[in-house]
Structures are given as structure tokens and as C-alpha cells.
mmCIF file of C-alpha atoms in Angstrom:
data_model
loop_
_atom_site.group_PDB
_atom_site.id
_atom_site.type_symbol
_atom_site.label_atom_id
_atom_site.label_comp_id
_atom_site.label_asym_id
_atom_site.label_seq_id
_atom_site.Cartn_x
_atom_site.Cartn_y
_atom_site.Cartn_z
ATOM 1 C CA MET A 1 46.985 11.554 -42.013
ATOM 2 C CA SER A 2 48.951 15.122 -42.887
ATOM 3 C CA SER A 3 49.433 15.812 -39.218
ATOM 4 C CA ILE A 4 51.587 12.214 -39.110
ATOM 5 C CA LYS A 5 52.996 14.027 -42.746
ATOM 6 C CA ASN A 6 54.047 16.923 -41.011
ATOM 7 C CA LEU A 7 55.316 15.137 -37.825
ATOM 8 C CA LYS A 8 57.476 13.457 -39.783
ATOM 9 C CA LYS A 9 59.040 17.157 -42.083
ATOM 10 C CA ASP A 10 59.474 18.434 -38.524
ATOM 11 C CA ILE A 11 61.627 15.484 -37.338
ATOM 12 C CA ASN A 12 63.588 15.518 -40.842
ATOM 13 C CA TYR A 13 64.083 19.013 -40.498
ATOM 14 C CA VAL A 14 65.427 19.818 -37.052
ATOM 15 C CA LEU A 15 67.824 16.506 -36.637
ATOM 16 C CA GLY A 16 69.207 17.633 -40.379
ATOM 17 C CA ASP A 17 69.606 21.260 -38.687
ATOM 18 C CA VAL A 18 71.431 19.873 -36.035
ATOM 19 C CA ILE A 19 73.380 17.718 -37.925
ATOM 20 C CA GLU A 20 74.174 20.290 -39.756
ATOM 21 C CA TYR A 21 74.755 22.325 -36.977
ATOM 22 C CA ALA A 22 77.241 19.924 -35.433
ATOM 23 C CA ILE A 23 79.470 19.709 -38.567
ATOM 24 C CA ASP A 24 79.819 24.016 -38.960
ATOM 25 C CA VAL A 25 81.006 23.757 -35.201
ATOM 26 C CA ALA A 26 82.772 20.552 -35.046
ATOM 27 C CA ALA A 27 84.776 22.010 -38.593
ATOM 28 C CA LEU A 28 85.371 25.156 -36.302
ATOM 29 C CA LYS A 29 86.888 23.982 -33.523
ATOM 30 C CA ASN A 30 88.357 21.290 -34.967
ATOM 31 C CA GLN A 31 86.448 18.400 -33.569
ATOM 32 C CA GLN A 32 85.155 15.550 -36.469
ATOM 33 C CA LYS A 33 85.642 13.123 -33.586
ATOM 34 C CA GLU A 34 83.300 14.211 -31.254
ATOM 35 C CA GLY A 35 81.148 16.193 -33.877
ATOM 36 C CA ASN A 36 80.914 12.705 -35.405
ATOM 37 C CA VAL A 37 79.879 10.735 -32.422
ATOM 38 C CA ILE A 38 76.739 13.440 -31.978
ATOM 39 C CA ILE A 39 75.906 13.165 -35.465
ATOM 40 C CA ASP A 40 75.445 9.604 -34.465
ATOM 41 C CA GLU A 41 73.565 10.759 -31.402
ATOM 42 C CA ALA A 42 70.973 12.570 -33.866
ATOM 43 C CA ILE A 43 70.368 9.132 -36.639
ATOM 44 C CA GLU A 44 69.670 7.108 -33.954
ATOM 45 C CA THR A 45 67.492 9.929 -32.474
ATOM 46 C CA PHE A 46 65.980 10.578 -36.284
ATOM 47 C CA ASP A 47 65.369 7.069 -36.311
ATOM 48 C CA ALA A 48 63.651 6.245 -33.164
ATOM 49 C CA LEU A 49 61.051 8.892 -33.908
ATOM 50 C CA ILE A 50 60.265 7.998 -37.132
ATOM 51 C CA ALA A 51 59.575 4.376 -35.738
ATOM 52 C CA ASN A 52 57.854 5.373 -32.615
ATOM 53 C CA VAL A 53 55.418 7.936 -35.664
ATOM 54 C CA ASN A 54 55.324 4.569 -37.214
ATOM 55 C CA THR A 55 53.707 2.408 -34.429
ATOM 56 C CA LYS A 56 50.260 1.468 -35.088
ATOM 57 C CA LYS A 57 48.611 0.120 -32.367
ATOM 58 C CA VAL A 58 48.336 3.743 -30.702
ATOM 59 C CA GLU A 59 45.278 3.790 -28.757
ATOM 60 C CA ASN A 60 44.977 7.265 -28.264
ATOM 61 C CA LYS A 61 46.838 9.276 -31.462
ATOM 62 C CA LYS A 62 46.723 12.755 -30.281
ATOM 63 C CA ALA A 63 48.241 12.225 -27.392
ATOM 64 C CA HIS A 64 50.938 9.996 -29.021
ATOM 65 C CA PHE A 65 52.089 12.328 -31.437
ATOM 66 C CA LYS A 66 52.336 15.416 -29.235
ATOM 67 C CA ALA A 67 54.580 13.007 -26.702
ATOM 68 C CA ILE A 68 56.634 12.504 -30.105
ATOM 69 C CA ASN A 69 57.114 16.015 -30.867
ATOM 70 C CA ALA A 70 57.654 16.767 -27.231
ATOM 71 C CA ASP A 71 60.548 14.058 -27.032
ATOM 72 C CA LEU A 72 61.856 15.560 -30.086
ATOM 73 C CA GLU A 73 62.127 18.708 -28.563
ATOM 74 C CA ALA A 74 64.249 17.881 -25.876
ATOM 75 C CA LYS A 75 66.544 15.867 -27.796
ATOM 76 C CA ALA A 76 67.176 18.392 -30.475
ATOM 77 C CA LYS A 77 67.671 21.028 -27.435
ATOM 78 C CA GLY A 78 69.962 18.424 -25.803
ATOM 79 C CA LEU A 79 71.793 17.615 -28.781
ATOM 80 C CA VAL A 80 72.462 21.566 -29.774
ATOM 81 C CA GLU A 81 73.997 21.746 -26.334
ATOM 82 C CA LYS A 82 75.963 19.118 -26.555
ATOM 83 C CA ILE A 83 77.496 20.774 -30.052
ATOM 84 C CA ASN A 84 77.691 23.873 -27.903
ATOM 85 C CA SER A 85 79.877 22.422 -25.445
ATOM 86 C CA LEU A 86 82.533 21.315 -28.464
#
């Protein structure tokens, strides 16, 4: 069970950092509306990933959690690229 707990913490920390970075960059570049769109996307990503972690009917749990971790990395990279393009 500790791996589920750690995965949830990783999701929280990574997307929290992305949101903080989006706030900082949007404030520096004076583009709060675009920053808010990215923040909303990060929150939607958080909700979707946590829902996937909480899915009970999974045949291969190890593969399922690895896929969620890979999805987290991919989506976080995409969000950071969007922030950098502001």
C-alpha cells in the first residue's frame, strides 16, 4: 500500500510545483489569463490521475501504477512546455 501512497504524493507534489511555476511565470510575463488556463489544466490532470489511482478493478496493479506514473511525467512535461511558451 505504501506505493499507492507514494504515487499519490508524487502526483500532488509534481502538479503542485507545476502550478506554482505557472503562477510565477504568468505573473512575470503579465499573462495571468493564459496562466490560469494552464493551472486549470493541471488541476484537471490531478483529478484524472487520482481517479485512476483509486480504480479498484485492475488486473495487473504494478503495470497500472507504472502507466499512471508515466502519464504523470508526460503530462507534467507538456504543462511545463506550455508554461515556457507563455
